[in-house]
Amino acid sequence: MPNIKVFSGTSHPDLAQKIVDRLGLELGKVVTKKFSNLETCVEIGESVRGEDVYIVQSGSGEINDNLMELLIMINACKIASASRVTAVIPCFPYARQDKKDKVTSVPTNSVKPPEFNDNTLARSLAIPHSRAPISAKLVANMLSVAGADHIITMDLHASQIQGFFDIPVDNLYAEPAVLKWIKENIPEWRNCIIVSPDAGGAKRVTSIADHLNVEFALIHKERKKANEVASMVLVGDVKDRVAILVDDMADTCGTICHAAEKLLEAGATRVYAILTHGIFSGPAISRINNACFEAVVVTNTIPQEQHMKECSKVQCIDISMMLAEAIRRTHNGESISYLFSHMPM
């Protein structure tokens, strides 16, 4: 493939290597280092003049450092006269901060708004927080200002984040890989039920359920605050079925572990979890080890080697071929909509 260069940031070099192996290319030379005051310095080690440049950097690990490194790499290529710079961001950072929906507790000694009576206050004890940031929009602006001409990402937490950009954004889906894994690894998949651990993922699970021709259920949850679930209600019948929890990401895994317990209580025979982005921060791995999952399946948008060593239940689906095919099609000016419903061979 002429006039194309693929560079890797430090967040996920293994994924970048798999992508270039698939494309039959060599990774571009880049040196990343930190000064003693922890400033990031990036040096592109080869000419990119007139080239179609792709920079692979995922939103994982030291997210702020990795984001800054990506911005500097984009800018370095842009001012070195690259014809086009595409940021390949398998897991988009700050994607959960996409709207003003934070809540804050009302102090019991505060003056209550006139529309609040004691019953309302006792029931909710929360009011909208108008000072929450929309950080996903800020990240979009930063990428554009740095010089990115195009973004390739996977399973955005909210697909409307694409609208935060004034440049083209291709949001790939892990769904074809998930369907393939279910059919190959769950013998009773025809008697399964696809479950969303929250109402926001209903569209995702209905699409998978329709492709498998099975039923779906969802769990309604209320959060007291971030990373802390207050209550859960199961909507749907899972009795005597294999339940497959599907979500776009799992961080501390409190939600999916509570959901798994709820499903077993409701009569599910076995519970699997399939997640696009396995962040697994804090107590996540110990929670999964203690939970009742048959398997927790994630993609390698985020490095999973360490998680798989610490937890035998964690299994990984390789999605490098989807990103490689998206890069190939983008470079050649072909449509990538084929990848929304098919796994490249």
PDB file of C-alpha atoms in Angstrom, residues 16 106 141 161 180-181 279 301:
ATOM      1  CA  ALA A  16      -0.981  -1.495  16.406  1.00  0.00           C
ATOM      2  CA  VAL A 106     -29.731  18.267  48.617  1.00  0.00           C
ATOM      3  CA  ASN A 141     -12.254  20.031  19.888  1.00  0.00           C
ATOM      4  CA  ILE A 161     -20.437  11.996  20.151  1.00  0.00           C
ATOM      5  CA  LYS A 180     -19.425 -14.812  15.860  1.00  0.00           C
ATOM      6  CA  TRP A 181     -18.141 -15.502  19.407  1.00  0.00           C
ATOM      7  CA  ILE A 279     -11.435  -1.087  31.478  1.00  0.00           C
ATOM      8  CA  THR A 301      -9.483  -2.203  22.238  1.00  0.00           C
TER       9      THR A 301
END
